[in-house]
Amino acid sequence: MINDIKTVFSIKDLENLSGIKAHTIRIWEKRYKVLEPMRTDTNIRMYNLSSLQKLLNITLLHEYGYKISKIATFSEEKIQESVREIISKKNSQNYAINSFKMAMMNFDQEIFFNTFDLLIAEKSFKEVFKENFLPLLKELGLLWQSQTISPANEHFMSHLIRQKILIYTEGIQILKPTKTHKVFVLSLPLNEIHQIGLLYLQYEILLQGYKTIYLGESMPIENLEDITRHFSTITFVTFMTVQPDRTNVNQYVKTMEQKLLLKNNEIWLMGKMTEHIDRKNLSQRTFIFDSIEETINKI
DNA sequence: AGGGCTGTCGCCTCTTCTAG
DNA sequence: CTAGAAGAGGCGACAGCCCT
């Protein structure tokens, strides 16, 4: 399993992680010697973790208007200094995401925590999630698809994010709900394990002063039905990222409506699979949201 | 206006890797 | 073993600059 940890990167990996085209990376190397990768005995470039770090730093400077030729004259220390300068100028988003990526590739919790502390000193958790974690998670999906990162990388990262959400959730969970006319029940369908969005939504709902019941993953509809006997008005919130699949999703939603939409209950749906839902035949009290922000606005 | 830089892209050829 | 994908690197095109 230790072999799962990637220590050598191809030029394609660097392209995926930095967003700089492989072609351009080669030209930068040729013209400016910004990176000098090792080669296999068949001449293929191999980069190590510090090359990746350097490229991510260079990318950041480049995005902020530095010329490559100028960056090329910088020493390693000068590059890091300039990067720090940019972060301190409030524009921390890209830097933070790059740091999180480094933490992920390196399985380094300390980088994660340090970067997070830096962000949280400047803004609210809400802002950190929206401006840093969400874009990062979105990118992780793409990096996973392109096999630049392994499931180990992705799990490592999402676990750390989940942990942070839980810490902040716990902080407000002990407060008594201020709005008691309805409760939110959060769950995921069978085999749906993408919890982060749902966890964060719980945090937002709690912030608004509502009571939440978090049921988590693999929750069959029948079990949700049990809950309806305990509370008068319930909003059921569910993420459908990969399950139920496109052939079953419409039937699944129909069953949810039949069993759960008593009285003034509502169903809120999110996630990729909602694209395949036939929106014409939905109940008035079933809502589909295309983004977390949209959902938060509705709370 | 003209002419270097600069960054990016497309196209081409040759080599290497890999899935079947 | 072979066909096709992917990488290396050369050359040229071009847009957007900065300078004189």
PDB file of N, CA, C and O in Angstrom, chain A residues 13-74:
ATOM      1  N   ASP A  13       1.092  14.895 -15.062  1.00  0.00           N
ATOM      2  CA  ASP A  13       0.658  15.125 -13.687  1.00  0.00           C
ATOM      3  C   ASP A  13       0.809  16.601 -13.330  1.00  0.00           C
ATOM      4  O   ASP A  13      -0.079  17.210 -12.733  1.00  0.00           O
ATOM      5  N   LEU A  14       1.947  17.165 -13.699  1.00  0.00           N
ATOM      6  CA  LEU A  14       2.192  18.575 -13.389  1.00  0.00           C
ATOM      7  C   LEU A  14       1.197  19.466 -14.117  1.00  0.00           C
ATOM      8  O   LEU A  14       0.727  20.458 -13.565  1.00  0.00           O
ATOM      9  N   GLU A  15       0.901  19.084 -15.366  1.00  0.00           N
ATOM     10  CA  GLU A  15      -0.097  19.847 -16.114  1.00  0.00           C
ATOM     11  C   GLU A  15      -1.438  19.820 -15.369  1.00  0.00           C
ATOM     12  O   GLU A  15      -2.079  20.847 -15.178  1.00  0.00           O
ATOM     13  N   ASN A  16      -1.830  18.632 -14.923  1.00  0.00           N
ATOM     14  CA  ASN A  16      -3.117  18.507 -14.235  1.00  0.00           C
ATOM     15  C   ASN A  16      -3.140  19.259 -12.910  1.00  0.00           C
ATOM     16  O   ASN A  16      -4.154  19.864 -12.554  1.00  0.00           O
ATOM     17  N   LEU A  17      -2.049  19.195 -12.186  1.00  0.00           N
ATOM     18  CA  LEU A  17      -2.027  19.817 -10.868  1.00  0.00           C
ATOM     19  C   LEU A  17      -1.855  21.326 -10.918  1.00  0.00           C
ATOM     20  O   LEU A  17      -2.340  22.040 -10.055  1.00  0.00           O
ATOM     21  N   SER A  18      -1.136  21.804 -11.931  1.00  0.00           N
ATOM     22  CA  SER A  18      -0.848  23.241 -11.970  1.00  0.00           C
ATOM     23  C   SER A  18      -1.725  23.979 -12.963  1.00  0.00           C
ATOM     24  O   SER A  18      -1.902  25.184 -12.872  1.00  0.00           O
ATOM     25  N   GLY A  19      -2.270  23.269 -13.933  1.00  0.00           N
ATOM     26  CA  GLY A  19      -3.054  23.929 -14.966  1.00  0.00           C
ATOM     27  C   GLY A  19      -2.207  24.485 -16.092  1.00  0.00           C
ATOM     28  O   GLY A  19      -2.727  25.086 -17.025  1.00  0.00           O
ATOM     29  N   ILE A  20      -0.890  24.319 -16.010  1.00  0.00           N
ATOM     30  CA  ILE A  20       0.004  24.768 -17.085  1.00  0.00           C
ATOM     31  C   ILE A  20       0.172  23.628 -18.089  1.00  0.00           C
ATOM     32  O   ILE A  20       0.488  22.508 -17.710  1.00  0.00           O
ATOM     33  N   LYS A  21      -0.023  23.932 -19.363  1.00  0.00           N
ATOM     34  CA  LYS A  21       0.073  22.910 -20.394  1.00  0.00           C
ATOM     35  C   LYS A  21       1.473  22.302 -20.456  1.00  0.00           C
ATOM     36  O   LYS A  21       2.468  23.018 -20.322  1.00  0.00           O
ATOM     37  N   ALA A  22       1.512  20.997 -20.680  1.00  0.00           N
ATOM     38  CA  ALA A  22       2.790  20.290 -20.737  1.00  0.00           C
ATOM     39  C   ALA A  22       3.740  20.948 -21.736  1.00  0.00           C
ATOM     40  O   ALA A  22       4.928  21.137 -21.462  1.00  0.00           O
ATOM     41  N   HIS A  23       3.180  21.297 -22.861  1.00  0.00           N
ATOM     42  CA  HIS A  23       3.963  21.958 -23.903  1.00  0.00           C
ATOM     43  C   HIS A  23       4.642  23.215 -23.362  1.00  0.00           C
ATOM     44  O   HIS A  23       5.826  23.457 -23.588  1.00  0.00           O
ATOM     45  N   THR A  24       3.850  23.985 -22.652  1.00  0.00           N
ATOM     46  CA  THR A  24       4.361  25.237 -22.091  1.00  0.00           C
ATOM     47  C   THR A  24       5.424  24.964 -21.029  1.00  0.00           C
ATOM     48  O   THR A  24       6.434  25.676 -20.960  1.00  0.00           O
ATOM     49  N   ILE A  25       5.200  23.931 -20.232  1.00  0.00           N
ATOM     50  CA  ILE A  25       6.200  23.584 -19.221  1.00  0.00           C
ATOM     51  C   ILE A  25       7.537  23.265 -19.897  1.00  0.00           C
ATOM     52  O   ILE A  25       8.587  23.734 -19.477  1.00  0.00           O
ATOM     53  N   ARG A  26       7.476  22.515 -21.005  1.00  0.00           N
ATOM     54  CA  ARG A  26       8.722  22.174 -21.724  1.00  0.00           C
ATOM     55  C   ARG A  26       9.413  23.434 -22.229  1.00  0.00           C
ATOM     56  O   ARG A  26      10.631  23.580 -22.122  1.00  0.00           O
ATOM     57  N   ILE A  27       8.605  24.339 -22.786  1.00  0.00           N
ATOM     58  CA  ILE A  27       9.192  25.577 -23.308  1.00  0.00           C
ATOM     59  C   ILE A  27       9.832  26.395 -22.182  1.00  0.00           C
ATOM     60  O   ILE A  27      10.918  26.937 -22.352  1.00  0.00           O
ATOM     61  N   TRP A  28       9.148  26.457 -21.055  1.00  0.00           N
ATOM     62  CA  TRP A  28       9.706  27.194 -19.911  1.00  0.00           C
ATOM     63  C   TRP A  28      11.024  26.574 -19.473  1.00  0.00           C
ATOM     64  O   TRP A  28      11.977  27.267 -19.153  1.00  0.00           O
ATOM     65  N   GLU A  29      11.057  25.264 -19.487  1.00  0.00           N
ATOM     66  CA  GLU A  29      12.295  24.589 -19.103  1.00  0.00           C
ATOM     67  C   GLU A  29      13.404  24.911 -20.095  1.00  0.00           C
ATOM     68  O   GLU A  29      14.527  25.205 -19.721  1.00  0.00           O
ATOM     69  N   LYS A  30      13.024  24.846 -21.350  1.00  0.00           N
ATOM     70  CA  LYS A  30      14.025  25.060 -22.387  1.00  0.00           C
ATOM     71  C   LYS A  30      14.526  26.500 -22.379  1.00  0.00           C
ATOM     72  O   LYS A  30      15.726  26.756 -22.379  1.00  0.00           O
ATOM     73  N   ARG A  31      13.591  27.429 -22.342  1.00  0.00           N
ATOM     74  CA  ARG A  31      13.982  28.826 -22.454  1.00  0.00           C
ATOM     75  C   ARG A  31      14.547  29.381 -21.151  1.00  0.00           C
ATOM     76  O   ARG A  31      15.458  30.196 -21.165  1.00  0.00           O
ATOM     77  N   TYR A  32      13.974  28.983 -20.036  1.00  0.00           N
ATOM     78  CA  TYR A  32      14.301  29.649 -18.770  1.00  0.00           C
ATOM     79  C   TYR A  32      14.857  28.728 -17.702  1.00  0.00           C
ATOM     80  O   TYR A  32      15.157  29.168 -16.606  1.00  0.00           O
ATOM     81  N   LYS A  33      14.908  27.432 -17.992  1.00  0.00           N
ATOM     82  CA  LYS A  33      15.458  26.492 -17.021  1.00  0.00           C
ATOM     83  C   LYS A  33      14.748  26.575 -15.664  1.00  0.00           C
ATOM     84  O   LYS A  33      15.394  26.477 -14.624  1.00  0.00           O
ATOM     85  N   VAL A  34      13.434  26.822 -15.669  1.00  0.00           N
ATOM     86  CA  VAL A  34      12.737  26.942 -14.389  1.00  0.00           C
ATOM     87  C   VAL A  34      12.695  25.618 -13.636  1.00  0.00           C
ATOM     88  O   VAL A  34      12.682  25.600 -12.413  1.00  0.00           O
ATOM     89  N   LEU A  35      12.675  24.524 -14.369  1.00  0.00           N
ATOM     90  CA  LEU A  35      12.718  23.207 -13.745  1.00  0.00           C
ATOM     91  C   LEU A  35      13.739  22.372 -14.497  1.00  0.00           C
ATOM     92  O   LEU A  35      13.889  22.523 -15.711  1.00  0.00           O
ATOM     93  N   GLU A  36      14.429  21.499 -13.780  1.00  0.00           N
ATOM     94  CA  GLU A  36      15.342  20.579 -14.454  1.00  0.00           C
ATOM     95  C   GLU A  36      15.085  19.175 -13.956  1.00  0.00           C
ATOM     96  O   GLU A  36      15.750  18.692 -13.053  1.00  0.00           O
ATOM     97  N   PRO A  37      14.063  18.549 -14.568  1.00  0.00           N
ATOM     98  CA  PRO A  37      13.643  17.235 -14.083  1.00  0.00           C
ATOM     99  C   PRO A  37      14.687  16.162 -14.357  1.00  0.00           C
ATOM    100  O   PRO A  37      15.499  16.293 -15.263  1.00  0.00           O
ATOM    101  N   MET A  38      14.599  15.132 -13.562  1.00  0.00           N
ATOM    102  CA  MET A  38      15.381  13.927 -13.843  1.00  0.00           C
ATOM    103  C   MET A  38      14.779  13.287 -15.083  1.00  0.00           C
ATOM    104  O   MET A  38      13.643  13.571 -15.459  1.00  0.00           O
ATOM    105  N   ARG A  39      15.539  12.409 -15.691  1.00  0.00           N
ATOM    106  CA  ARG A  39      15.021  11.678 -16.854  1.00  0.00           C
ATOM    107  C   ARG A  39      15.132  10.179 -16.602  1.00  0.00           C
ATOM    108  O   ARG A  39      16.039   9.726 -15.913  1.00  0.00           O
ATOM    109  N   THR A  40      14.212   9.446 -17.209  1.00  0.00           N
ATOM    110  CA  THR A  40      14.397   8.004 -17.245  1.00  0.00           C
ATOM    111  C   THR A  40      15.498   7.733 -18.260  1.00  0.00           C
ATOM    112  O   THR A  40      15.881   8.636 -19.014  1.00  0.00           O
ATOM    113  N   ASP A  41      15.993   6.494 -18.312  1.00  0.00           N
ATOM    114  CA  ASP A  41      17.060   6.238 -19.296  1.00  0.00           C
ATOM    115  C   ASP A  41      16.530   6.297 -20.721  1.00  0.00           C
ATOM    116  O   ASP A  41      17.303   6.250 -21.669  1.00  0.00           O
ATOM    117  N   THR A  42      15.193   6.438 -20.849  1.00  0.00           N
ATOM    118  CA  THR A  42      14.647   6.645 -22.192  1.00  0.00           C
ATOM    119  C   THR A  42      14.224   8.102 -22.390  1.00  0.00           C
ATOM    120  O   THR A  42      13.408   8.411 -23.238  1.00  0.00           O
ATOM    121  N   ASN A  43      14.715   8.953 -21.553  1.00  0.00           N
ATOM    122  CA  ASN A  43      14.572  10.403 -21.737  1.00  0.00           C
ATOM    123  C   ASN A  43      13.220  11.003 -21.326  1.00  0.00           C
ATOM    124  O   ASN A  43      12.924  12.149 -21.663  1.00  0.00           O
ATOM    125  N   ILE A  44      12.408  10.261 -20.646  1.00  0.00           N
ATOM    126  CA  ILE A  44      11.125  10.805 -20.187  1.00  0.00           C
ATOM    127  C   ILE A  44      11.356  11.589 -18.898  1.00  0.00           C
ATOM    128  O   ILE A  44      12.084  11.149 -18.009  1.00  0.00           O
ATOM    129  N   ARG A  45      10.709  12.764 -18.818  1.00  0.00           N
ATOM    130  CA  ARG A  45      10.862  13.603 -17.629  1.00  0.00           C
ATOM    131  C   ARG A  45      10.244  12.968 -16.381  1.00  0.00           C
ATOM    132  O   ARG A  45       9.154  12.413 -16.455  1.00  0.00           O
ATOM    133  N   MET A  46      10.924  13.096 -15.272  1.00  0.00           N
ATOM    134  CA  MET A  46      10.387  12.661 -13.978  1.00  0.00           C
ATOM    135  C   MET A  46      10.592  13.778 -12.975  1.00  0.00           C
ATOM    136  O   MET A  46      11.709  14.245 -12.786  1.00  0.00           O
ATOM    137  N   TYR A  47       9.499  14.191 -12.342  1.00  0.00           N
ATOM    138  CA  TYR A  47       9.590  15.295 -11.389  1.00  0.00           C
ATOM    139  C   TYR A  47       9.388  14.782  -9.969  1.00  0.00           C
ATOM    140  O   TYR A  47       8.628  13.837  -9.745  1.00  0.00           O
ATOM    141  N   ASN A  48      10.026  15.423  -9.022  1.00  0.00           N
ATOM    142  CA  ASN A  48       9.801  15.052  -7.629  1.00  0.00           C
ATOM    143  C   ASN A  48       8.865  16.072  -6.972  1.00  0.00           C
ATOM    144  O   ASN A  48       8.419  17.031  -7.596  1.00  0.00           O
ATOM    145  N   LEU A  49       8.610  15.835  -5.699  1.00  0.00           N
ATOM    146  CA  LEU A  49       7.653  16.665  -4.980  1.00  0.00           C
ATOM    147  C   LEU A  49       8.088  18.129  -4.929  1.00  0.00           C
ATOM    148  O   LEU A  49       7.269  19.032  -5.039  1.00  0.00           O
ATOM    149  N   SER A  50       9.384  18.369  -4.802  1.00  0.00           N
ATOM    150  CA  SER A  50       9.808  19.769  -4.694  1.00  0.00           C
ATOM    151  C   SER A  50       9.690  20.478  -6.040  1.00  0.00           C
ATOM    152  O   SER A  50       9.460  21.686  -6.093  1.00  0.00           O
ATOM    153  N   SER A  51       9.822  19.723  -7.139  1.00  0.00           N
ATOM    154  CA  SER A  51       9.565  20.333  -8.453  1.00  0.00           C
ATOM    155  C   SER A  51       8.115  20.766  -8.554  1.00  0.00           C
ATOM    156  O   SER A  51       7.811  21.851  -9.049  1.00  0.00           O
ATOM    157  N   LEU A  52       7.245  19.876  -8.064  1.00  0.00           N
ATOM    158  CA  LEU A  52       5.818  20.199  -8.096  1.00  0.00           C
ATOM    159  C   LEU A  52       5.550  21.453  -7.278  1.00  0.00           C
ATOM    160  O   LEU A  52       4.858  22.360  -7.721  1.00  0.00           O
ATOM    161  N   GLN A  53       6.133  21.490  -6.101  1.00  0.00           N
ATOM    162  CA  GLN A  53       5.949  22.657  -5.247  1.00  0.00           C
ATOM    163  C   GLN A  53       6.424  23.922  -5.949  1.00  0.00           C
ATOM    164  O   GLN A  53       5.745  24.944  -5.955  1.00  0.00           O
ATOM    165  N   LYS A  54       7.605  23.821  -6.562  1.00  0.00           N
ATOM    166  CA  LYS A  54       8.158  24.996  -7.238  1.00  0.00           C
ATOM    167  C   LYS A  54       7.229  25.442  -8.368  1.00  0.00           C
ATOM    168  O   LYS A  54       6.959  26.629  -8.523  1.00  0.00           O
ATOM    169  N   LEU A  55       6.744  24.470  -9.135  1.00  0.00           N
ATOM    170  CA  LEU A  55       5.869  24.830 -10.251  1.00  0.00           C
ATOM    171  C   LEU A  55       4.578  25.476  -9.749  1.00  0.00           C
ATOM    172  O   LEU A  55       4.085  26.444 -10.343  1.00  0.00           O
ATOM    173  N   LEU A  56       4.026  24.966  -8.667  1.00  0.00           N
ATOM    174  CA  LEU A  56       2.803  25.561  -8.129  1.00  0.00           C
ATOM    175  C   LEU A  56       3.063  27.001  -7.677  1.00  0.00           C
ATOM    176  O   LEU A  56       2.238  27.892  -7.880  1.00  0.00           O
ATOM    177  N   ASN A  57       4.223  27.216  -7.087  1.00  0.00           N
ATOM    178  CA  ASN A  57       4.586  28.581  -6.692  1.00  0.00           C
ATOM    179  C   ASN A  57       4.745  29.484  -7.911  1.00  0.00           C
ATOM    180  O   ASN A  57       4.256  30.611  -7.931  1.00  0.00           O
ATOM    181  N   ILE A  58       5.453  28.963  -8.905  1.00  0.00           N
ATOM    182  CA  ILE A  58       5.660  29.733 -10.135  1.00  0.00           C
ATOM    183  C   ILE A  58       4.313  30.063 -10.777  1.00  0.00           C
ATOM    184  O   ILE A  58       4.075  31.183 -11.240  1.00  0.00           O
ATOM    185  N   THR A  59       3.429  29.072 -10.781  1.00  0.00           N
ATOM    186  CA  THR A  59       2.109  29.272 -11.360  1.00  0.00           C
ATOM    187  C   THR A  59       1.380  30.421 -10.677  1.00  0.00           C
ATOM    188  O   THR A  59       0.757  31.262 -11.322  1.00  0.00           O
ATOM    189  N   LEU A  60       1.492  30.431  -9.356  1.00  0.00           N
ATOM    190  CA  LEU A  60       0.825  31.496  -8.601  1.00  0.00           C
ATOM    191  C   LEU A  60       1.388  32.866  -8.977  1.00  0.00           C
ATOM    192  O   LEU A  60       0.644  33.799  -9.280  1.00  0.00           O
ATOM    193  N   LEU A  61       2.710  32.970  -8.994  1.00  0.00           N
ATOM    194  CA  LEU A  61       3.334  34.241  -9.358  1.00  0.00           C
ATOM    195  C   LEU A  61       2.919  34.643 -10.770  1.00  0.00           C
ATOM    196  O   LEU A  61       2.612  35.801 -11.045  1.00  0.00           O
ATOM    197  N   HIS A  62       2.916  33.655 -11.649  1.00  0.00           N
ATOM    198  CA  HIS A  62       2.560  33.919 -13.038  1.00  0.00           C
ATOM    199  C   HIS A  62       1.140  34.461 -13.136  1.00  0.00           C
ATOM    200  O   HIS A  62       0.879  35.411 -13.882  1.00  0.00           O
ATOM    201  N   GLU A  63       0.245  33.864 -12.364  1.00  0.00           N
ATOM    202  CA  GLU A  63      -1.143  34.332 -12.376  1.00  0.00           C
ATOM    203  C   GLU A  63      -1.256  35.760 -11.861  1.00  0.00           C
ATOM    204  O   GLU A  63      -2.193  36.474 -12.204  1.00  0.00           O
ATOM    205  N   TYR A  64      -0.316  36.148 -11.025  1.00  0.00           N
ATOM    206  CA  TYR A  64      -0.366  37.501 -10.506  1.00  0.00           C
ATOM    207  C   TYR A  64       0.520  38.454 -11.293  1.00  0.00           C
ATOM    208  O   TYR A  64       0.900  39.508 -10.795  1.00  0.00           O
ATOM    209  N   GLY A  65       0.846  38.069 -12.510  1.00  0.00           N
ATOM    210  CA  GLY A  65       1.437  39.023 -13.434  1.00  0.00           C
ATOM    211  C   GLY A  65       2.950  39.013 -13.547  1.00  0.00           C
ATOM    212  O   GLY A  65       3.500  39.787 -14.316  1.00  0.00           O
ATOM    213  N   TYR A  66       3.606  38.171 -12.770  1.00  0.00           N
ATOM    214  CA  TYR A  66       5.055  38.081 -12.939  1.00  0.00           C
ATOM    215  C   TYR A  66       5.379  37.414 -14.280  1.00  0.00           C
ATOM    216  O   TYR A  66       4.739  36.448 -14.668  1.00  0.00           O
ATOM    217  N   LYS A  67       6.390  37.931 -14.972  1.00  0.00           N
ATOM    218  CA  LYS A  67       6.838  37.306 -16.213  1.00  0.00           C
ATOM    219  C   LYS A  67       7.675  36.074 -15.876  1.00  0.00           C
ATOM    220  O   LYS A  67       8.423  36.079 -14.896  1.00  0.00           O
ATOM    221  N   ILE A  68       7.559  35.077 -16.721  1.00  0.00           N
ATOM    222  CA  ILE A  68       8.343  33.872 -16.497  1.00  0.00           C
ATOM    223  C   ILE A  68       9.839  34.193 -16.511  1.00  0.00           C
ATOM    224  O   ILE A  68      10.607  33.698 -15.702  1.00  0.00           O
ATOM    225  N   SER A  69      10.214  35.071 -17.412  1.00  0.00           N
ATOM    226  CA  SER A  69      11.639  35.415 -17.506  1.00  0.00           C
ATOM    227  C   SER A  69      12.117  36.041 -16.196  1.00  0.00           C
ATOM    228  O   SER A  69      13.260  35.842 -15.774  1.00  0.00           O
ATOM    229  N   LYS A  70      11.234  36.798 -15.572  1.00  0.00           N
ATOM    230  CA  LYS A  70      11.577  37.431 -14.298  1.00  0.00           C
ATOM    231  C   LYS A  70      11.668  36.384 -13.198  1.00  0.00           C
ATOM    232  O   LYS A  70      12.637  36.337 -12.435  1.00  0.00           O
ATOM    233  N   ILE A  71      10.658  35.533 -13.149  1.00  0.00           N
ATOM    234  CA  ILE A  71      10.633  34.474 -12.138  1.00  0.00           C
ATOM    235  C   ILE A  71      11.880  33.599 -12.261  1.00  0.00           C
ATOM    236  O   ILE A  71      12.455  33.171 -11.269  1.00  0.00           O
ATOM    237  N   ALA A  72      12.301  33.381 -13.523  1.00  0.00           N
ATOM    238  CA  ALA A  72      13.434  32.503 -13.767  1.00  0.00           C
ATOM    239  C   ALA A  72      14.716  33.023 -13.120  1.00  0.00           C
ATOM    240  O   ALA A  72      15.599  32.256 -12.761  1.00  0.00           O
ATOM    241  N   THR A  73      14.794  34.327 -12.944  1.00  0.00           N
ATOM    242  CA  THR A  73      16.000  34.888 -12.333  1.00  0.00           C
ATOM    243  C   THR A  73      15.954  34.797 -10.814  1.00  0.00           C
ATOM    244  O   THR A  73      16.954  35.046 -10.150  1.00  0.00           O
ATOM    245  N   PHE A  74      14.764  34.483 -10.276  1.00  0.00           N
ATOM    246  CA  PHE A  74      14.615  34.404  -8.818  1.00  0.00           C
ATOM    247  C   PHE A  74      15.281  33.143  -8.274  1.00  0.00           C
ATOM    248  O   PHE A  74      15.220  32.087  -8.895  1.00  0.00           O
TER     249      PHE A  74
END
